[in-house]
Tab-separated table of N, CA and C in Angstrom:
chain	number	residue	atom	x	y	z
X	1	MET	N	48.546	171.874	-72.624
X	1	MET	CA	47.528	172.601	-71.915
X	1	MET	C	46.227	171.820	-71.932
X	2	PRO	N	45.642	171.573	-70.778
X	2	PRO	CA	44.358	170.875	-70.754
X	2	PRO	C	43.274	171.722	-71.411
X	3	SER	N	42.396	171.074	-72.172
X	3	SER	CA	41.369	171.801	-72.904
X	3	SER	C	40.243	172.311	-72.029
X	4	ASP	N	40.089	171.779	-70.817
X	4	ASP	CA	38.998	172.215	-69.949
X	4	ASP	C	39.390	173.386	-69.041
X	5	VAL	N	40.618	173.864	-69.170
X	5	VAL	CA	41.080	174.996	-68.365
X	5	VAL	C	40.853	176.279	-69.150
X	6	THR	N	40.271	177.268	-68.495
X	6	THR	CA	40.098	178.567	-69.136
X	6	THR	C	41.047	179.567	-68.491
X	7	TYR	N	41.607	180.396	-69.303
X	7	TYR	CA	42.558	181.385	-68.834
X	7	TYR	C	41.977	182.769	-69.041
X	8	ALA	N	42.229	183.627	-68.077
X	8	ALA	CA	41.795	185.014	-68.204
X	8	ALA	C	42.636	185.683	-69.282
X	9	PRO	N	42.036	186.559	-70.054
X	9	PRO	CA	42.819	187.253	-71.088
X	9	PRO	C	43.895	188.134	-70.452
X	10	MET	N	45.016	188.187	-71.118
X	10	MET	CA	46.112	189.027	-70.634
X	10	MET	C	45.900	190.457	-71.116
X	11	ALA	N	46.397	191.389	-70.331
X	11	ALA	CA	46.351	192.800	-70.721
X	11	ALA	C	47.291	193.024	-71.904
X	12	SER	N	47.102	194.113	-72.589
X	12	SER	CA	47.969	194.475	-73.702
X	12	SER	C	49.422	194.551	-73.227
X	13	ASN	N	50.340	194.138	-74.090
X	13	ASN	CA	51.763	194.201	-73.730
X	13	ASN	C	52.397	195.525	-74.144
X	14	ARG	N	51.633	196.394	-74.787
X	14	ARG	CA	52.182	197.640	-75.325
X	14	ARG	C	52.840	198.497	-74.245
X	15	SER	N	52.194	198.669	-73.101
X	15	SER	CA	52.773	199.516	-72.046
X	15	SER	C	54.085	198.937	-71.525
X	16	TYR	N	54.153	197.620	-71.452
X	16	TYR	CA	55.385	196.976	-70.992
X	16	TYR	C	56.513	197.176	-72.008
X	17	LEU	N	56.187	197.067	-73.287
X	17	LEU	CA	57.200	197.260	-74.319
X	17	LEU	C	57.687	198.700	-74.374
X	18	VAL	N	56.771	199.638	-74.231
X	18	VAL	CA	57.155	201.059	-74.237
X	18	VAL	C	58.106	201.348	-73.080
X	19	GLU	N	57.760	200.865	-71.908
X	19	GLU	CA	58.619	201.095	-70.736
X	19	GLU	C	59.982	200.427	-70.911
X	20	ALA	N	60.004	199.226	-71.463
X	20	ALA	CA	61.269	198.512	-71.669
X	20	ALA	C	62.157	199.227	-72.689
X	21	ILE	N	61.581	199.673	-73.805
X	21	ILE	CA	62.371	200.381	-74.818
X	21	ILE	C	62.878	201.707	-74.253
X	22	HIS	N	62.038	202.397	-73.500
X	22	HIS	CA	62.452	203.645	-72.847
X	22	HIS	C	63.685	203.399	-71.975
X	23	ARG	N	63.627	202.359	-71.173
X	23	ARG	CA	64.751	202.058	-70.271
X	23	ARG	C	65.996	201.660	-71.061
X	24	TRP	N	65.820	200.826	-72.067
X	24	TRP	CA	66.939	200.362	-72.881
X	24	TRP	C	67.634	201.536	-73.566
X	25	VAL	N	66.865	202.413	-74.177
X	25	VAL	CA	67.427	203.579	-74.862
X	25	VAL	C	68.114	204.500	-73.849
X	26	SER	N	67.458	204.763	-72.731
X	26	SER	CA	68.015	205.641	-71.696
X	26	SER	C	69.288	205.062	-71.085
X	27	ASP	N	69.311	203.747	-70.870
X	27	ASP	CA	70.501	203.100	-70.303
X	27	ASP	C	71.724	203.271	-71.198
X	28	HIS	N	71.499	203.478	-72.482
X	28	HIS	CA	72.601	203.668	-73.421
X	28	HIS	C	72.890	205.153	-73.678
X	29	GLN	N	72.308	206.005	-72.831
X	29	GLN	CA	72.527	207.453	-72.909
X	29	GLN	C	72.018	208.065	-74.211
X	30	TYR	N	70.968	207.450	-74.795
X	30	TYR	CA	70.324	207.992	-75.982
X	30	TYR	C	68.971	208.588	-75.593
X	31	THR	N	68.232	209.045	-76.577
X	31	THR	CA	66.993	209.778	-76.330
X	31	THR	C	65.771	208.989	-76.805
X	32	PRO	N	64.909	208.557	-75.884
X	32	PRO	CA	63.699	207.832	-76.285
X	32	PRO	C	62.600	208.787	-76.753
X	33	TYR	N	61.913	208.392	-77.807
X	33	TYR	CA	60.816	209.168	-78.378
X	33	TYR	C	59.578	208.303	-78.541
X	34	LEU	N	58.436	208.949	-78.513
X	34	LEU	CA	57.170	208.316	-78.850
X	34	LEU	C	56.609	208.972	-80.098
X	35	ALA	N	56.053	208.173	-80.992
X	35	ALA	CA	55.205	208.668	-82.075
X	35	ALA	C	53.786	208.352	-81.632
X	36	VAL	N	52.921	209.362	-81.617
X	36	VAL	CA	51.588	209.233	-81.042
X	36	VAL	C	50.523	209.645	-82.047
X	37	ASN	N	49.448	208.871	-82.085
X	37	ASN	CA	48.265	209.238	-82.855
X	37	ASN	C	47.413	210.112	-81.941
X	38	ALA	N	47.443	211.399	-82.172
X	38	ALA	CA	46.741	212.351	-81.303
X	38	ALA	C	45.229	212.340	-81.519
X	39	ASN	N	44.754	211.584	-82.504
X	39	ASN	CA	43.315	211.496	-82.756
X	39	ASN	C	42.614	210.446	-81.897
X	40	ILE	N	43.390	209.660	-81.160
X	40	ILE	CA	42.799	208.633	-80.299
X	40	ILE	C	42.173	209.306	-79.083
X	41	GLU	N	40.998	208.827	-78.705
X	41	GLU	CA	40.294	209.393	-77.551
X	41	GLU	C	41.164	209.313	-76.293
X	42	GLY	N	41.198	210.404	-75.553
X	42	GLY	CA	41.933	210.451	-74.295
X	42	GLY	C	43.319	211.059	-74.386
X	43	VAL	N	43.856	211.249	-75.601
X	43	VAL	CA	45.182	211.857	-75.757
X	43	VAL	C	45.095	213.323	-75.356
X	44	LYS	N	46.009	213.723	-74.477
X	44	LYS	CA	46.079	215.121	-74.055
X	44	LYS	C	47.489	215.621	-74.329
X	45	VAL	N	47.622	216.368	-75.421
X	45	VAL	CA	48.881	216.982	-75.834
X	45	VAL	C	48.551	218.374	-76.354
X	46	PRO	N	49.539	219.270	-76.421
X	46	PRO	CA	49.284	220.604	-76.989
X	46	PRO	C	48.896	220.479	-78.464
X	47	VAL	N	47.688	220.872	-78.796
X	47	VAL	CA	47.169	220.672	-80.150
X	47	VAL	C	47.973	221.430	-81.209
X	48	GLU	N	48.602	222.526	-80.843
X	48	GLU	CA	49.364	223.291	-81.827
X	48	GLU	C	50.621	222.567	-82.306
X	49	HIS	N	50.982	221.449	-81.648
X	49	HIS	CA	52.162	220.686	-82.046
X	49	HIS	C	51.809	219.384	-82.753
X	50	ILE	N	50.539	219.173	-83.032
X	50	ILE	CA	50.092	217.996	-83.766
X	50	ILE	C	50.239	218.284	-85.260
X	51	ASP	N	50.776	217.321	-86.017
X	51	ASP	CA	50.949	217.551	-87.457
X	51	ASP	C	49.623	217.385	-88.197
X	52	LYS	N	49.636	217.643	-89.491
X	52	LYS	CA	48.405	217.613	-90.292
X	52	LYS	C	47.780	216.223	-90.377
X	53	ASN	N	48.562	215.176	-90.064
X	53	ASN	CA	48.049	213.807	-90.077
X	53	ASN	C	47.576	213.344	-88.696
X	54	GLY	N	47.579	214.272	-87.736
X	54	GLY	CA	47.108	213.925	-86.399
X	54	GLY	C	48.131	213.221	-85.536
X	55	ARG	N	49.404	213.397	-85.860
X	55	ARG	CA	50.470	212.742	-85.097
X	55	ARG	C	51.328	213.777	-84.378
X	56	ILE	N	51.977	213.302	-83.326
X	56	ILE	CA	52.929	214.138	-82.611
X	56	ILE	C	54.087	213.252	-82.171
X	57	LEU	N	55.297	213.788	-82.243
X	57	LEU	CA	56.489	213.109	-81.733
X	57	LEU	C	56.842	213.728	-80.395
X	58	LEU	N	57.156	212.873	-79.432
X	58	LEU	CA	57.451	213.357	-78.087
X	58	LEU	C	58.764	212.793	-77.581
X	59	ASN	N	59.630	213.675	-77.127
X	59	ASN	CA	60.865	213.306	-76.454
X	59	ASN	C	60.472	212.902	-75.031
X	60	ILE	N	60.715	211.646	-74.659
X	60	ILE	CA	60.334	211.192	-73.313
X	60	ILE	C	61.560	210.877	-72.454
X	61	SER	N	62.661	211.550	-72.747
X	61	SER	CA	63.866	211.367	-71.936
X	61	SER	C	63.683	212.026	-70.575
X	62	SER	N	64.538	211.668	-69.646
X	62	SER	CA	64.461	212.261	-68.304
X	62	SER	C	64.788	213.756	-68.339
X	63	LYS	N	65.535	214.202	-69.330
X	63	LYS	CA	65.841	215.627	-69.464
X	63	LYS	C	64.660	216.423	-70.002
X	64	ALA	N	63.773	215.770	-70.737
X	64	ALA	CA	62.658	216.462	-71.383
X	64	ALA	C	61.341	216.318	-70.636
X	65	THR	N	61.299	215.453	-69.638
X	65	THR	CA	60.036	215.212	-68.926
X	65	THR	C	60.225	215.348	-67.422
X	66	ARG	N	59.113	215.536	-66.769
X	66	ARG	CA	59.058	215.504	-65.306
X	66	ARG	C	57.876	214.619	-64.935
X	67	ASN	N	58.000	213.923	-63.821
X	67	ASN	CA	56.906	213.094	-63.290
X	67	ASN	C	56.416	212.058	-64.296
X	68	LEU	N	57.351	211.426	-65.004
X	68	LEU	CA	56.999	210.405	-66.000
X	68	LEU	C	56.486	209.155	-65.294
X	69	VAL	N	55.278	208.735	-65.670
X	69	VAL	CA	54.655	207.549	-65.080
X	69	VAL	C	54.213	206.621	-66.201
X	70	PHE	N	54.703	205.381	-66.164
X	70	PHE	CA	54.288	204.359	-67.107
X	70	PHE	C	53.171	203.546	-66.462
X	71	GLY	N	51.944	203.864	-66.812
X	71	GLY	CA	50.813	203.089	-66.321
X	71	GLY	C	50.495	201.981	-67.300
X	72	ARG	N	49.636	201.086	-66.934
X	72	ARG	CA	49.279	199.972	-67.818
X	72	ARG	C	48.331	200.405	-68.930
X	73	THR	N	47.587	201.500	-68.714
X	73	THR	CA	46.649	201.965	-69.744
X	73	THR	C	47.062	203.305	-70.358
X	74	ALA	N	47.983	204.018	-69.710
X	74	ALA	CA	48.408	205.326	-70.225
X	74	ALA	C	49.779	205.694	-69.676
X	75	ILE	N	50.432	206.577	-70.396
X	75	ILE	CA	51.692	207.172	-69.950
X	75	ILE	C	51.400	208.637	-69.730
X	76	GLU	N	51.895	209.174	-68.626
X	76	GLU	CA	51.679	210.599	-68.391
X	76	GLU	C	52.940	211.243	-67.852
X	77	PHE	N	53.079	212.527	-68.160
X	77	PHE	CA	54.255	213.281	-67.747
X	77	PHE	C	54.020	214.759	-68.005
X	78	ASP	N	54.898	215.563	-67.452
X	78	ASP	CA	54.902	217.006	-67.697
X	78	ASP	C	56.047	217.312	-68.649
X	79	ALA	N	55.795	218.208	-69.595
X	79	ALA	CA	56.826	218.624	-70.545
X	79	ALA	C	56.555	220.062	-70.964
X	80	ALA	N	57.637	220.770	-71.281
X	80	ALA	CA	57.514	222.167	-71.715
X	80	ALA	C	57.545	222.239	-73.232
X	81	PHE	N	56.635	223.015	-73.767
X	81	PHE	CA	56.574	223.297	-75.195
X	81	PHE	C	56.731	224.801	-75.316
X	82	PRO	N	57.792	225.261	-76.009
X	82	PRO	CA	58.235	226.648	-76.008
X	82	PRO	C	57.902	227.437	-74.743
X	83	GLY	N	58.438	226.938	-73.616
X	83	GLY	CA	58.326	227.667	-72.358
X	83	GLY	C	57.073	227.434	-71.548
X	84	VAL	N	56.088	226.742	-72.098
X	84	VAL	CA	54.840	226.483	-71.380
X	84	VAL	C	54.805	225.010	-70.989
X	85	VAL	N	54.627	224.750	-69.691
X	85	VAL	CA	54.585	223.376	-69.206
X	85	VAL	C	53.163	222.835	-69.316
X	86	TYR	N	53.070	221.629	-69.884
X	86	TYR	CA	51.801	220.931	-70.049
X	86	TYR	C	51.880	219.584	-69.341
X	87	HIS	N	50.730	219.093	-68.898
X	87	HIS	CA	50.630	217.723	-68.413
X	87	HIS	C	50.088	216.890	-69.575
X	88	LEU	N	50.863	215.927	-70.037
X	88	LEU	CA	50.481	215.101	-71.168
X	88	LEU	C	49.966	213.757	-70.693
X	89	LEU	N	48.962	213.254	-71.382
X	89	LEU	CA	48.383	211.948	-71.099
X	89	LEU	C	48.289	211.213	-72.425
X	90	ILE	N	48.942	210.057	-72.516
X	90	ILE	CA	48.990	209.288	-73.745
X	90	ILE	C	48.449	207.882	-73.467
X	91	PRO	N	47.213	207.597	-73.855
X	91	PRO	CA	46.722	206.222	-73.721
X	91	PRO	C	47.616	205.285	-74.538
X	92	VAL	N	47.907	204.108	-74.015
X	92	VAL	CA	48.855	203.226	-74.706
X	92	VAL	C	48.389	202.851	-76.107
X	93	GLN	N	47.081	202.782	-76.341
X	93	GLN	CA	46.609	202.429	-77.680
X	93	GLN	C	46.892	203.531	-78.698
X	94	ALA	N	47.254	204.737	-78.244
X	94	ALA	CA	47.582	205.844	-79.151
X	94	ALA	C	49.056	205.850	-79.555
X	95	ILE	N	49.871	205.015	-78.919
X	95	ILE	CA	51.305	204.999	-79.210
X	95	ILE	C	51.550	204.212	-80.491
X	96	LEU	N	52.072	204.896	-81.488
X	96	LEU	CA	52.381	204.281	-82.782
X	96	LEU	C	53.744	203.601	-82.766
X	97	ALA	N	54.703	204.216	-82.064
X	97	ALA	CA	56.061	203.678	-82.015
X	97	ALA	C	56.789	204.261	-80.819
X	98	VAL	N	57.766	203.525	-80.328
X	98	VAL	CA	58.711	204.011	-79.326
X	98	VAL	C	60.089	203.673	-79.880
X	99	PHE	N	60.982	204.672	-79.909
X	99	PHE	CA	62.242	204.453	-80.597
X	99	PHE	C	63.333	205.368	-80.066
X	100	CYS	N	64.557	205.050	-80.476
X	100	CYS	CA	65.740	205.838	-80.142
X	100	CYS	C	65.909	206.931	-81.188
X	101	HIS	N	65.932	208.175	-80.746
X	101	HIS	CA	66.078	209.325	-81.648
X	101	HIS	C	67.352	209.227	-82.480
X	102	GLU	N	68.437	208.830	-81.869
X	102	GLU	CA	69.738	208.855	-82.543
X	102	GLU	C	69.907	207.723	-83.562
X	103	THR	N	69.322	206.561	-83.313
X	103	THR	CA	69.549	205.400	-84.185
X	103	THR	C	68.303	204.940	-84.929
X	104	GLY	N	67.131	205.340	-84.455
X	104	GLY	CA	65.889	204.882	-85.062
X	104	GLY	C	65.456	203.505	-84.608
X	105	GLU	N	66.253	202.843	-83.768
X	105	GLU	CA	65.888	201.511	-83.277
X	105	GLU	C	64.744	201.612	-82.282
X	106	GLY	N	63.861	200.632	-82.323
X	106	GLY	CA	62.753	200.624	-81.389
X	106	GLY	C	61.670	199.673	-81.827
X	107	VAL	N	60.438	199.984	-81.448
X	107	VAL	CA	59.307	199.125	-81.754
X	107	VAL	C	58.230	199.953	-82.448
X	108	ILE	N	57.758	199.436	-83.585
X	108	ILE	CA	56.632	200.025	-84.292
X	108	ILE	C	55.454	199.092	-84.042
X	109	PHE	N	54.335	199.644	-83.598
X	109	PHE	CA	53.173	198.826	-83.296
X	109	PHE	C	52.290	198.654	-84.518
X	110	GLU	N	51.513	197.617	-84.528
X	110	GLU	CA	50.714	197.244	-85.692
X	110	GLU	C	49.677	198.273	-86.098
X	111	GLN	N	49.398	199.228	-85.256
X	111	GLN	CA	48.371	200.216	-85.531
X	111	GLN	C	48.750	201.149	-86.684
X	112	ILE	N	50.000	201.229	-87.040
X	112	ILE	CA	50.434	202.164	-88.071
X	112	ILE	C	50.034	201.642	-89.442
X	113	ASP	N	49.065	202.303	-90.053
X	113	ASP	CA	48.629	201.953	-91.395
X	113	ASP	C	49.425	202.731	-92.432
X	114	ASP	N	49.907	203.892	-92.054
X	114	ASP	CA	50.596	204.784	-92.970
X	114	ASP	C	52.033	204.996	-92.491
X	115	MET	N	52.870	203.972	-92.660
X	115	MET	CA	54.259	204.067	-92.202
X	115	MET	C	55.006	205.160	-92.940
X	116	ASP	N	54.662	205.398	-94.201
X	116	ASP	CA	55.322	206.463	-94.954
X	116	ASP	C	55.089	207.812	-94.283
X	117	GLY	N	53.891	208.005	-93.743
X	117	GLY	CA	53.578	209.255	-93.065
X	117	GLY	C	54.425	209.451	-91.819
X	118	VAL	N	54.655	208.378	-91.063
X	118	VAL	CA	55.492	208.478	-89.862
X	118	VAL	C	56.931	208.768	-90.264
X	119	ASN	N	57.436	208.061	-91.275
X	119	ASN	CA	58.807	208.330	-91.728
X	119	ASN	C	58.953	209.757	-92.231
X	120	GLN	N	57.939	210.260	-92.930
X	120	GLN	CA	57.983	211.639	-93.414
X	120	GLN	C	58.029	212.606	-92.234
X	121	LEU	N	57.246	212.324	-91.212
X	121	LEU	CA	57.244	213.160	-90.011
X	121	LEU	C	58.636	213.193	-89.392
X	122	LEU	N	59.292	212.044	-89.364
X	122	LEU	CA	60.628	211.966	-88.780
X	122	LEU	C	61.685	212.638	-89.651
X	123	GLN	N	61.527	212.562	-90.953
X	123	GLN	CA	62.566	213.048	-91.859
X	123	GLN	C	62.428	214.513	-92.245
X	124	THR	N	61.333	215.137	-91.929
X	124	THR	CA	61.142	216.522	-92.356
X	124	THR	C	61.590	217.515	-91.301
X	125	SER	N	62.576	217.111	-90.525
X	125	SER	CA	63.108	217.978	-89.473
X	125	SER	C	62.014	218.476	-88.548
X	126	ALA	N	61.108	217.554	-88.210
X	126	ALA	CA	60.044	217.893	-87.260
X	126	ALA	C	60.678	218.331	-85.956
X	127	THR	N	60.080	219.294	-85.318
X	127	THR	CA	60.622	219.774	-84.068
X	127	THR	C	59.910	219.112	-82.907
X	128	ILE	N	60.707	218.714	-81.948
X	128	ILE	CA	60.193	218.064	-80.763
X	128	ILE	C	60.613	218.898	-79.561
X	129	PRO	N	59.662	219.454	-78.846
X	129	PRO	CA	60.003	220.295	-77.709
X	129	PRO	C	60.743	219.520	-76.622
X	130	SER	N	61.620	220.203	-75.951
X	130	SER	CA	62.379	219.634	-74.852
X	130	SER	C	62.067	220.394	-73.580
X	131	ALA	N	61.661	219.682	-72.545
X	131	ALA	CA	61.295	220.322	-71.291
X	131	ALA	C	62.515	220.901	-70.574
X	132	SER	N	63.687	220.357	-70.849
X	132	SER	CA	64.847	220.772	-70.077
X	132	SER	C	65.451	222.091	-70.538
X	133	HIS	N	65.310	222.415	-71.804
X	133	HIS	CA	66.002	223.585	-72.318
X	133	HIS	C	65.068	224.647	-72.879
X	134	ASN	N	63.772	224.368	-72.901
X	134	ASN	CA	62.795	225.290	-73.486
X	134	ASN	C	63.185	225.702	-74.900
X	135	LYS	N	63.752	224.754	-75.630
X	135	LYS	CA	64.066	224.978	-77.030
X	135	LYS	C	63.590	223.755	-77.793
X	136	GLN	N	63.695	223.787	-79.096
X	136	GLN	CA	63.236	222.664	-79.887
X	136	GLN	C	64.425	221.929	-80.473
X	137	ASN	N	64.291	220.596	-80.532
X	137	ASN	CA	65.323	219.756	-81.096
X	137	ASN	C	64.845	219.245	-82.444
X	138	SER	N	65.760	219.090	-83.380
X	138	SER	CA	65.408	218.546	-84.688
X	138	SER	C	65.675	217.058	-84.680
X	139	THR	N	64.749	216.271	-85.211
X	139	THR	CA	64.923	214.824	-85.240
X	139	THR	C	65.431	214.383	-86.600
X	140	LYS	N	66.329	213.437	-86.603
X	140	LYS	CA	66.864	212.879	-87.834
X	140	LYS	C	66.733	211.372	-87.836
X	141	ALA	N	65.997	210.823	-86.892
X	141	ALA	CA	65.855	209.383	-86.775
X	141	ALA	C	65.000	208.819	-87.899
X	142	ASN	N	65.275	207.604	-88.284
X	142	ASN	CA	64.461	206.883	-89.277
X	142	ASN	C	63.979	205.599	-88.660
X	143	LEU	N	62.746	205.257	-88.919
X	143	LEU	CA	62.223	203.966	-88.459
X	143	LEU	C	62.373	202.963	-89.563
C-alpha cells in the first residue's frame, strides 16, 4: 500500500455479521437470537422484558418477527410480547451477541464486559417472546 494514499474509514462490520449469522442459522432451520444491551441510547424494546442487568434476549426468526430490516446502523422489526405487538429498534452498537438458540453457536461482540451475566441470562430459563404463537419460549442455549 502506498503511504501517500488515504482511505476513508470503513463502517462497522457488526450489522453485516448479524445479518450473516441470522441467515446462516435460519438456513439450517434453527432459531436466531440477539442478546441486546437495552441501556444503549436508541434501543426501543418493551421495558418490562429487560432483565435487571439491562439486557434482553430476542428471537429474530421469521416465525417470531414481521417486517425484519437489517440496516447498517440498526435492526428493526415487529414482534409480539404476550399478545401485544411492538415495533422494536435495535442500534447495532447495542447488540451483544447473535447466536443459534439450539446450539449456542454465533458471534459475541467485544462490547460484552460481563460474559457471565449473559450466560446466566441464557441459562436461567429466560423467556423470549415469540411473535408467531403469542407464547413464551424457554432458552437453553449457551454461549
